[in-house]
mmCIF file of C-alpha atoms and ligand atoms in Angstrom:
data_model
loop_
_atom_site.group_PDB
_atom_site.id
_atom_site.type_symbol
_atom_site.label_atom_id
_atom_site.label_comp_id
_atom_site.label_asym_id
_atom_site.label_seq_id
_atom_site.Cartn_x
_atom_site.Cartn_y
_atom_site.Cartn_z
ATOM 1 C CA MET A 1 3.281 24.610 -17.422
ATOM 2 C CA ARG A 2 1.792 26.479 -14.472
ATOM 3 C CA ALA A 3 3.045 25.914 -10.934
ATOM 4 C CA LEU A 4 2.435 27.441 -7.520
ATOM 5 C CA THR A 5 5.884 28.670 -6.478
ATOM 6 C CA PHE A 6 7.402 30.688 -3.666
ATOM 7 C CA ALA A 7 10.780 31.843 -2.392
ATOM 8 C CA PRO A 8 11.366 30.050 0.921
ATOM 9 C CA GLY A 9 12.285 32.440 3.708
ATOM 10 C CA LYS A 10 10.743 35.454 1.933
ATOM 11 C CA LYS A 11 7.194 36.603 2.695
ATOM 12 C CA GLY A 12 4.791 37.622 -0.053
ATOM 13 C CA THR A 13 6.522 35.691 -2.834
ATOM 14 C CA LEU A 14 3.838 33.103 -3.528
ATOM 15 C CA GLU A 15 2.583 33.169 -7.133
ATOM 16 C CA VAL A 16 1.345 31.002 -9.968
ATOM 17 C CA GLN A 17 3.943 31.152 -12.716
ATOM 18 C CA GLU A 18 5.056 29.366 -15.872
ATOM 19 C CA VAL A 19 7.944 26.997 -15.201
ATOM 20 C CA PRO A 20 9.842 24.644 -17.535
ATOM 21 C CA GLY A 21 9.566 20.864 -17.408
ATOM 22 C CA PRO A 22 9.223 18.628 -15.662
ATOM 23 C CA TYR A 23 11.510 16.031 -17.185
ATOM 24 C CA PRO A 24 11.300 12.562 -15.614
ATOM 25 C CA GLY A 25 14.656 10.995 -14.754
ATOM 26 C CA THR A 26 15.507 7.302 -14.722
ATOM 27 C CA GLY A 27 12.986 5.347 -12.644
ATOM 28 C CA GLU A 28 10.608 8.303 -12.404
ATOM 29 C CA LEU A 29 6.943 8.672 -13.308
ATOM 30 C CA LEU A 30 5.555 11.655 -15.187
ATOM 31 C CA VAL A 31 2.282 12.596 -13.504
ATOM 32 C CA GLN A 32 -0.561 14.986 -14.354
ATOM 33 C CA GLY A 33 -1.321 16.976 -11.211
ATOM 34 C CA LEU A 34 -5.026 16.745 -10.378
ATOM 35 C CA ALA A 35 -5.342 18.405 -6.999
ATOM 36 C CA LEU A 36 -3.296 19.726 -4.113
ATOM 37 C CA GLY A 37 -4.391 19.877 -0.488
ATOM 38 C CA ILE A 38 -3.328 22.927 1.543
ATOM 39 C CA CYS A 39 -2.527 22.796 5.254
ATOM 40 C CA GLY A 40 -1.014 24.926 8.002
ATOM 41 C CA THR A 41 2.489 23.984 6.877
ATOM 42 C CA ASP A 42 1.875 25.642 3.485
ATOM 43 C CA ARG A 43 0.576 28.789 5.190
ATOM 44 C CA GLU A 44 3.673 28.894 7.405
ATOM 45 C CA LEU A 45 5.902 28.389 4.351
ATOM 46 C CA ALA A 46 4.120 31.269 2.570
ATOM 47 C CA ALA A 47 4.594 33.398 5.689
ATOM 48 C CA ALA A 48 8.326 32.509 5.706
ATOM 49 C CA VAL A 49 8.144 30.969 9.184
ATOM 50 C CA TYR A 50 10.469 28.288 7.751
ATOM 51 C CA GLY A 51 11.249 26.714 4.376
ATOM 52 C CA TRP A 52 14.402 25.736 2.525
ATOM 53 C CA PRO A 53 14.861 26.157 -1.274
ATOM 54 C CA PRO A 54 16.672 23.594 -3.404
ATOM 55 C CA PRO A 55 20.455 24.149 -3.332
ATOM 56 C CA GLY A 56 21.419 26.987 -5.688
ATOM 57 C CA LYS A 57 17.826 28.156 -6.231
ATOM 58 C CA ASP A 58 15.666 30.953 -4.811
ATOM 59 C CA ARG A 59 12.216 29.604 -5.638
ATOM 60 C CA MET A 60 10.531 26.226 -5.388
ATOM 61 C CA VAL A 61 7.175 24.632 -6.144
ATOM 62 C CA MET A 62 4.858 24.448 -3.123
ATOM 63 C CA GLY A 63 2.713 21.503 -2.106
ATOM 64 C CA HIS A 64 2.993 18.165 -0.335
ATOM 65 C CA GLU A 65 -0.617 16.855 -0.277
ATOM 66 C CA SER A 66 -0.638 15.482 -3.801
ATOM 67 C CA LEU A 67 -3.015 13.734 -6.148
ATOM 68 C CA GLY A 68 -2.192 12.950 -9.755
ATOM 69 C CA ARG A 69 -2.693 10.639 -12.673
ATOM 70 C CA VAL A 70 0.244 8.809 -14.231
ATOM 71 C CA LEU A 71 1.053 9.968 -17.790
ATOM 72 C CA GLU A 72 4.243 7.964 -18.301
ATOM 73 C CA ALA A 73 5.704 5.144 -16.227
ATOM 74 C CA PRO A 74 9.121 3.518 -16.642
ATOM 75 C CA ALA A 75 9.069 0.006 -18.085
ATOM 76 C CA GLY A 76 9.133 -2.611 -15.347
ATOM 77 C CA SER A 77 7.714 -0.253 -12.702
ATOM 78 C CA ALA A 78 4.568 -1.272 -10.845
ATOM 79 C CA PHE A 79 2.706 1.704 -12.391
ATOM 80 C CA SER A 80 0.828 2.266 -15.637
ATOM 81 C CA PRO A 81 -0.497 5.366 -17.402
ATOM 82 C CA GLY A 82 -3.887 6.244 -15.940
ATOM 83 C CA ASP A 83 -3.073 5.136 -12.394
ATOM 84 C CA LEU A 84 -4.236 7.502 -9.649
ATOM 85 C CA VAL A 85 -1.277 8.241 -7.334
ATOM 86 C CA ALA A 86 -0.122 10.282 -4.332
ATOM 87 C CA GLY A 87 3.548 11.098 -3.797
ATOM 88 C CA VAL A 88 5.476 10.514 -0.579
ATOM 89 C CA VAL A 89 6.708 13.792 0.955
ATOM 90 C CA ARG A 90 10.003 12.995 2.645
ATOM 91 C CA ARG A 91 13.186 11.531 1.157
ATOM 92 C CA PRO A 92 15.946 9.828 3.146
ATOM 93 C CA ASP A 93 18.960 11.852 4.215
ATOM 94 C CA PRO A 94 22.124 11.346 2.098
ATOM 95 C CA VAL A 95 24.305 9.970 4.897
ATOM 96 C CA PRO A 96 22.021 7.952 5.501
ATOM 97 C CA CYS A 97 21.235 7.507 9.174
ATOM 98 C CA GLY A 98 20.207 4.070 10.421
ATOM 99 C CA ALA A 99 16.501 4.847 10.182
ATOM 100 C CA CYS A 100 16.709 6.237 6.619
ATOM 101 C CA LEU A 101 18.903 3.287 5.612
ATOM 102 C CA ARG A 102 15.986 1.018 6.561
ATOM 103 C CA GLY A 103 13.288 3.015 4.736
ATOM 104 C CA GLU A 104 12.072 4.603 7.989
ATOM 105 C CA PHE A 105 12.931 8.119 6.832
ATOM 106 C CA ASP A 106 9.930 9.470 8.735
ATOM 107 C CA MET A 107 12.020 8.719 11.840
ATOM 108 C CA CYS A 108 15.253 10.304 10.479
ATOM 109 C CA ARG A 109 17.839 10.770 13.204
ATOM 110 C CA ASN A 110 20.073 13.485 11.771
ATOM 111 C CA GLY A 111 17.537 15.966 10.348
ATOM 112 C CA ARG A 112 19.220 16.010 6.921
ATOM 113 C CA TYR A 113 16.184 14.525 5.143
ATOM 114 C CA THR A 114 14.562 16.515 2.333
ATOM 115 C CA GLU A 115 10.821 17.041 1.704
ATOM 116 C CA ARG A 116 8.813 17.791 -1.440
ATOM 117 C CA GLY A 117 7.420 21.305 -1.238
ATOM 118 C CA ILE A 118 8.964 22.013 2.179
ATOM 119 C CA LYS A 119 12.686 21.296 2.339
ATOM 120 C CA GLU A 120 15.005 21.517 -0.673
ATOM 121 C CA LEU A 121 12.766 19.654 -3.158
ATOM 122 C CA ASP A 122 10.081 21.009 -5.492
ATOM 123 C CA GLY A 123 6.584 20.183 -4.316
ATOM 124 C CA TYR A 124 3.555 18.752 -6.104
ATOM 125 C CA GLY A 125 1.694 22.011 -6.798
ATOM 126 C CA SER A 126 2.074 22.010 -10.583
ATOM 127 C CA GLU A 127 0.150 20.891 -13.660
ATOM 128 C CA ARG A 128 2.638 18.064 -14.128
ATOM 129 C CA TRP A 129 5.197 16.595 -11.739
ATOM 130 C CA THR A 130 7.662 13.749 -11.583
ATOM 131 C CA VAL A 131 8.204 11.268 -8.786
ATOM 132 C CA GLU A 132 10.426 8.243 -8.236
ATOM 133 C CA ALA A 133 8.466 4.996 -8.585
ATOM 134 C CA ALA A 134 9.814 4.041 -5.134
ATOM 135 C CA HIS A 135 8.214 7.088 -3.482
ATOM 136 C CA VAL A 136 4.616 7.054 -4.642
ATOM 137 C CA ALA A 137 1.468 5.124 -3.683
ATOM 138 C CA ARG A 138 -1.261 3.935 -6.043
ATOM 139 C CA LEU A 139 -4.833 4.825 -5.099
ATOM 140 C CA ASP A 140 -8.123 3.124 -5.806
ATOM 141 C CA PRO A 141 -9.603 4.661 -9.010
ATOM 142 C CA SER A 142 -12.701 5.658 -7.019
ATOM 143 C CA LEU A 143 -10.669 8.156 -4.954
ATOM 144 C CA GLU A 144 -10.332 10.850 -7.631
ATOM 145 C CA SER A 145 -12.366 13.419 -5.669
ATOM 146 C CA VAL A 146 -10.643 12.833 -2.297
ATOM 147 C CA GLY A 147 -7.241 11.253 -3.012
ATOM 148 C CA MET A 148 -5.369 14.403 -1.942
ATOM 149 C CA LEU A 149 -6.276 13.301 1.608
ATOM 150 C CA THR A 150 -3.738 10.466 1.280
ATOM 151 C CA GLU A 151 -0.925 12.515 2.830
ATOM 152 C CA PRO A 152 -2.902 13.595 5.926
ATOM 153 C CA MET A 153 -4.213 10.032 6.218
ATOM 154 C CA SER A 154 -0.622 8.725 6.028
ATOM 155 C CA VAL A 155 0.303 10.867 9.044
ATOM 156 C CA VAL A 156 -2.627 9.347 10.943
ATOM 157 C CA ALA A 157 -1.798 5.819 9.738
ATOM 158 C CA LYS A 158 1.687 6.248 11.163
ATOM 159 C CA ALA A 159 0.359 7.613 14.456
ATOM 160 C CA TRP A 160 -1.948 4.601 14.890
ATOM 161 C CA GLU A 161 0.842 2.200 13.930
ATOM 162 C CA GLN A 162 3.011 3.722 16.655
ATOM 163 C CA ILE A 163 0.148 3.514 19.188
ATOM 164 C CA ASP A 164 -0.286 -0.178 18.316
ATOM 165 C CA ARG A 165 3.437 -0.815 18.701
ATOM 166 C CA ILE A 166 3.477 0.906 22.098
ATOM 167 C CA GLY A 167 0.501 -1.253 23.046
ATOM 168 C CA THR A 168 2.527 -4.434 22.552
ATOM 169 C CA ARG A 169 4.524 -3.638 25.717
ATOM 170 C CA ALA A 170 1.682 -5.235 27.731
ATOM 171 C CA TRP A 171 -1.957 -6.308 27.446
ATOM 172 C CA PHE A 172 -3.670 -3.654 25.288
ATOM 173 C CA GLU A 173 -7.319 -3.678 24.321
ATOM 174 C CA PRO A 174 -8.270 0.001 24.172
ATOM 175 C CA HIS A 175 -11.911 0.913 24.648
ATOM 176 C CA MET A 176 -12.105 4.716 24.513
ATOM 177 C CA LEU A 177 -10.449 7.233 22.178
ATOM 178 C CA LEU A 178 -10.333 10.997 22.663
ATOM 179 C CA VAL A 179 -9.241 13.180 19.755
ATOM 180 C CA THR A 180 -8.546 16.857 20.415
ATOM 181 C CA GLY A 181 -8.900 19.056 17.334
ATOM 182 C CA ALA A 182 -11.346 18.239 14.528
ATOM 183 C CA GLY A 183 -9.298 19.402 11.571
ATOM 184 C CA PRO A 184 -8.416 16.925 8.815
ATOM 185 C CA ILE A 185 -5.839 15.082 10.953
ATOM 186 C CA GLY A 186 -8.186 14.833 13.925
ATOM 187 C CA LEU A 187 -11.154 13.701 11.842
ATOM 188 C CA LEU A 188 -9.085 11.082 10.009
ATOM 189 C CA ALA A 189 -7.616 9.865 13.332
ATOM 190 C CA ALA A 190 -11.181 9.621 14.635
ATOM 191 C CA PHE A 191 -12.220 7.657 11.546
ATOM 192 C CA LEU A 192 -9.449 5.091 12.139
ATOM 193 C CA GLY A 193 -10.438 4.874 15.800
ATOM 194 C CA ARG A 194 -14.019 4.058 14.856
ATOM 195 C CA GLN A 195 -12.779 1.555 12.291
ATOM 196 C CA ARG A 196 -11.152 -0.208 15.264
ATOM 197 C CA GLY A 197 -14.431 -0.158 17.159
ATOM 198 C CA LEU A 198 -13.379 2.373 19.804
ATOM 199 C CA GLU A 199 -15.819 4.592 21.678
ATOM 200 C CA LEU A 200 -15.025 7.973 20.147
ATOM 201 C CA HIS A 201 -14.973 11.440 21.714
ATOM 202 C CA VAL A 202 -13.779 14.498 19.804
ATOM 203 C CA LEU A 203 -13.124 17.927 21.321
ATOM 204 C CA ASP A 204 -12.859 21.062 19.166
ATOM 205 C CA ARG A 205 -13.582 24.752 19.654
ATOM 206 C CA ALA A 206 -16.147 24.804 16.814
ATOM 207 C CA PRO A 207 -19.761 24.990 18.046
ATOM 208 C CA GLU A 208 -22.117 22.027 18.392
ATOM 209 C CA GLY A 209 -24.315 21.468 15.355
ATOM 210 C CA GLY A 210 -21.712 22.656 12.828
ATOM 211 C CA LEU A 211 -20.027 20.590 10.149
ATOM 212 C CA LYS A 212 -17.284 19.216 12.425
ATOM 213 C CA SER A 213 -19.808 18.141 15.015
ATOM 214 C CA ARG A 214 -21.979 16.466 12.350
ATOM 215 C CA MET A 215 -18.989 14.669 10.853
ATOM 216 C CA VAL A 216 -18.102 13.267 14.282
ATOM 217 C CA SER A 217 -21.728 12.211 14.851
ATOM 218 C CA ASP A 218 -21.771 10.492 11.465
ATOM 219 C CA LEU A 219 -18.814 8.398 12.625
ATOM 220 C CA GLY A 220 -20.855 7.376 15.653
ATOM 221 C CA GLY A 221 -18.782 9.534 17.993
ATOM 222 C CA THR A 222 -19.624 12.164 20.607
ATOM 223 C CA TYR A 223 -18.655 15.758 19.881
ATOM 224 C CA HIS A 224 -17.585 18.142 22.642
ATOM 225 C CA SER A 225 -17.368 21.865 21.883
ATOM 226 C CA GLY A 226 -14.721 23.540 24.015
ATOM 227 C CA THR A 227 -11.090 24.484 24.521
ATOM 228 C CA SER A 228 -10.281 22.565 27.695
ATOM 229 C CA LEU A 229 -10.481 19.014 29.022
ATOM 230 C CA VAL A 230 -11.436 20.067 32.553
ATOM 231 C CA ASP A 231 -15.037 18.925 32.058
ATOM 232 C CA PHE A 232 -13.844 15.652 30.608
ATOM 233 C CA HIS A 233 -12.417 14.227 33.818
ATOM 234 C CA GLN A 234 -15.167 11.669 34.334
ATOM 235 C CA HIS A 235 -13.904 9.942 31.179
ATOM 236 C CA LYS A 236 -10.611 8.086 31.101
ATOM 237 C CA PRO A 237 -9.579 7.560 27.471
ATOM 238 C CA ASP A 238 -7.203 4.668 26.801
ATOM 239 C CA VAL A 239 -5.806 6.609 23.849
ATOM 240 C CA ILE A 240 -5.686 10.369 23.286
ATOM 241 C CA ILE A 241 -4.604 11.749 19.919
ATOM 242 C CA GLU A 242 -3.842 15.447 20.390
ATOM 243 C CA CYS A 243 -4.058 17.333 17.084
ATOM 244 C CA THR A 244 -4.177 21.013 18.144
ATOM 245 C CA GLY A 245 -0.706 21.589 19.574
ATOM 246 C CA ALA A 246 -2.338 24.046 21.982
ATOM 247 C CA GLY A 247 -0.142 24.082 25.088
ATOM 248 C CA ARG A 248 -2.986 23.982 27.592
ATOM 249 C CA LEU A 249 -4.688 20.992 25.931
ATOM 250 C CA VAL A 250 -1.372 19.154 25.640
ATOM 251 C CA ILE A 251 -0.680 19.587 29.350
ATOM 252 C CA GLU A 252 -4.235 18.625 30.334
ATOM 253 C CA ALA A 253 -4.115 15.529 28.112
ATOM 254 C CA MET A 254 -0.960 14.291 29.848
ATOM 255 C CA THR A 255 -2.921 13.561 33.010
ATOM 256 C CA MET A 256 -6.192 12.475 31.385
ATOM 257 C CA THR A 257 -5.501 8.979 30.084
ATOM 258 C CA ALA A 258 -6.607 5.753 31.731
ATOM 259 C CA ALA A 259 -3.943 3.657 33.468
ATOM 260 C CA ALA A 260 -1.356 2.439 30.943
ATOM 261 C CA GLY A 261 -2.796 5.017 28.569
ATOM 262 C CA THR A 262 -1.166 6.459 25.486
ATOM 263 C CA LEU A 263 -1.071 10.129 24.505
ATOM 264 C CA CYS A 264 -0.014 10.712 20.911
ATOM 265 C CA LEU A 265 0.945 14.314 20.151
ATOM 266 C CA CYS A 266 0.364 15.161 16.470
ATOM 267 C CA GLY A 267 -0.386 18.874 16.641
ATOM 268 C CA LEU A 268 1.829 21.904 16.173
ATOM 269 C CA ALA A 269 1.113 25.425 17.343
ATOM 270 C CA PRO A 270 3.304 28.439 17.989
ATOM 271 C CA GLY A 271 4.936 28.353 21.406
ATOM 272 C CA GLY A 272 5.506 31.338 23.638
ATOM 273 C CA ARG A 273 2.379 31.181 25.775
ATOM 274 C CA GLU A 274 2.971 30.466 29.421
ATOM 275 C CA HIS A 275 0.865 27.983 31.310
ATOM 276 C CA ARG A 276 0.939 27.302 35.007
ATOM 277 C CA VAL A 277 1.775 23.633 35.348
ATOM 278 C CA ASP A 278 2.807 21.360 38.173
ATOM 279 C CA PRO A 279 5.542 19.185 36.632
ATOM 280 C CA GLY A 280 5.691 16.998 39.726
ATOM 281 C CA MET A 281 1.969 16.168 39.471
ATOM 282 C CA ILE A 282 2.277 15.394 35.763
ATOM 283 C CA ASN A 283 5.234 13.141 36.499
ATOM 284 C CA ARG A 284 3.323 11.303 39.246
ATOM 285 C CA GLU A 285 0.389 10.652 36.891
ATOM 286 C CA ILE A 286 2.584 9.325 34.099
ATOM 287 C CA VAL A 287 4.806 7.169 36.351
ATOM 288 C CA LEU A 288 2.087 5.731 38.574
ATOM 289 C CA GLU A 289 -0.100 4.803 35.568
ATOM 290 C CA ASN A 290 2.608 3.481 33.235
ATOM 291 C CA ASP A 291 1.467 6.094 30.715
ATOM 292 C CA VAL A 292 3.234 6.853 27.438
ATOM 293 C CA VAL A 293 3.401 10.319 25.880
ATOM 294 C CA PHE A 294 4.954 10.456 22.435
ATOM 295 C CA GLY A 295 5.181 12.652 19.352
ATOM 296 C CA SER A 296 4.459 11.606 15.793
ATOM 297 C CA VAL A 297 5.109 13.385 12.508
ATOM 298 C CA ASN A 298 5.465 12.532 8.830
ATOM 299 C CA ALA A 299 5.088 9.100 7.216
ATOM 300 C CA ASN A 300 7.052 6.639 5.110
ATOM 301 C CA LEU A 301 5.983 4.645 2.051
ATOM 302 C CA ARG A 302 4.189 1.888 3.975
ATOM 303 C CA HIS A 303 2.069 4.517 5.743
ATOM 304 C CA PHE A 304 1.100 6.054 2.384
ATOM 305 C CA ARG A 305 0.096 2.599 1.149
ATOM 306 C CA ALA A 306 -1.895 1.982 4.323
ATOM 307 C CA ALA A 307 -3.506 5.417 3.902
ATOM 308 C CA ALA A 308 -4.591 4.505 0.371
ATOM 309 C CA THR A 309 -6.277 1.386 1.767
ATOM 310 C CA PHE A 310 -7.966 3.287 4.614
ATOM 311 C CA LEU A 311 -9.296 5.965 2.240
ATOM 312 C CA ALA A 312 -10.717 3.292 -0.058
ATOM 313 C CA GLU A 313 -12.554 1.829 2.956
ATOM 314 C CA ALA A 314 -14.039 5.188 4.023
ATOM 315 C CA ASP A 315 -17.402 6.601 2.981
ATOM 316 C CA ARG A 316 -16.727 8.870 -0.020
ATOM 317 C CA GLY A 317 -19.442 11.351 0.953
ATOM 318 C CA TRP A 318 -17.967 11.709 4.458
ATOM 319 C CA LEU A 319 -14.484 12.334 3.024
ATOM 320 C CA GLU A 320 -15.833 14.816 0.445
ATOM 321 C CA ARG A 321 -17.516 16.881 3.160
ATOM 322 C CA MET A 322 -14.074 17.410 4.698
ATOM 323 C CA ILE A 323 -13.080 19.371 1.580
ATOM 324 C CA THR A 324 -14.902 22.609 2.305
ATOM 325 C CA ARG A 325 -13.394 24.703 -0.512
ATOM 326 C CA ARG A 326 -11.914 24.005 -3.952
ATOM 327 C CA VAL A 327 -10.155 26.787 -5.865
ATOM 328 C CA PRO A 328 -8.689 26.723 -9.389
ATOM 329 C CA LEU A 329 -4.902 26.966 -9.794
ATOM 330 C CA ASP A 330 -5.091 30.532 -11.144
ATOM 331 C CA ARG A 331 -6.685 31.623 -7.850
ATOM 332 C CA ALA A 332 -4.385 29.437 -5.729
ATOM 333 C CA LEU A 333 -3.384 32.305 -3.437
ATOM 334 C CA GLU A 334 -6.958 32.366 -2.086
ATOM 335 C CA ALA A 335 -6.438 28.811 -0.859
ATOM 336 C CA LEU A 336 -3.643 29.998 1.421
ATOM 337 C CA GLU A 337 -5.817 32.604 3.164
ATOM 338 C CA PRO A 338 -6.944 31.578 6.631
ATOM 339 C CA GLY A 339 -10.610 30.723 7.057
ATOM 340 C CA ASP A 340 -13.064 28.364 8.680
ATOM 341 C CA ASP A 341 -12.280 25.566 6.255
ATOM 342 C CA ILE A 342 -11.595 22.017 7.265
ATOM 343 C CA LYS A 343 -9.609 21.353 4.067
ATOM 344 C CA VAL A 344 -8.935 23.645 1.108
ATOM 345 C CA VAL A 345 -7.916 22.024 -2.160
ATOM 346 C CA ILE A 346 -6.387 23.590 -5.271
ATOM 347 C CA ASP A 347 -7.702 22.129 -8.521
ATOM 348 C CA LEU A 348 -4.658 21.777 -10.784
ATOM 349 C CA THR A 349 -6.697 20.972 -13.889
ATOM 350 C CA THR A 350 -8.539 24.304 -14.261
HETATM 351 ZN ZN1 ZN B 1 18.039 9.958 8.293
#
C-alpha cells in the first residue's frame, strides 16, 4: 500500500512510497485511510525541525489528523466495519507517570509519551492503518467530508475544558471571547465560543472581506484585521484564546483580559525575536486582576469524543469551507508547501 513517509531529523526525505502491511495486532482495528489533514507540525517535521523515528527505524509514516473507515474490528470491541473513525495521536508513556496512568496522557509529566506521526509511532498518512480500539473515536456518518478536523477540534475541546475548570475557582459567567489567529484552531475555538453564546471577536492578519473574515461573520462574530491588540483596549475579553504563538500578541494578550480573566495559549511560533516588555507591569495586571495565563496542547480520548460531538453539531458547509485545498496522495508533497490555505487535506483514496 502507499504511504506518505519521511526520515525524522533529515530534510528533503518526504515521499509517497509502497510499504508493507499494516497488520492489526490484538485489540486493534484495521482502517481504510480516507483523508489526512496537514498542519504546521507536519511542515516542521518535513523540515527536520524535530521528529523522532520508531526505535530501530529510519523512516516513519507521517500524519496525525486522521479520518478513516473501519475495515475490520476485533470481536467485542465497540466498533464495526463501516464506522467512520479518527485516531488519537498521543499514547501514554511506558513508566507511566501519574497523569498517563489515569488516561490523561495529554498532560504527561515525564515527556516519554509517544505520538502517531510525530514521535516514535507511524502516523495515519497511509491507504490503510491500524489503531487500538482504546485510542480511536467514532464519528457521525455525516462527517465523511470534514472528519479529519476531529484532531484539531480535540485540541480546542481540551482548551475549553481547561478554561471551564479554571473558571470553577470562583463565579464564572464569561461574556466576551477574543481569539487571536484565524487558522483551523482559532476558527474551531471561535465556533465553540459561539456555541456557548459568547460575544466573539477574532483577530488575524488576513484582510477584511476574505474567507477568514467571512467565516467569522458567519459565526456571528466580529473580525479584526491586524497584527496587534493595541486598538483593542476598549474591549475587555473574559477569555482570550491565543492561537498564533506570535510573541508580541502573547505579551499584549497577557494584559488584555477582564478582571479574573483567562488567557489560554494554544499557538506555537519560532522564538528568537526580541520584544520590549515590562515584566513588572505584566505581573501587576495578572496579580491585581486574579488573571490566569495557561498553556494547552494535545488531547486525550475524551477530548476526541467531545470533538466528534462538536463537529456533528457544526454546520457542514462552514466546516467544509475551512478545507481550502484537497490533494491526492500521489501529489501529497504539494500539501506540505506553505500557502494561504486554512486547511490542506490529502485524499488517501485517490
Ligand atoms: Zn506520562
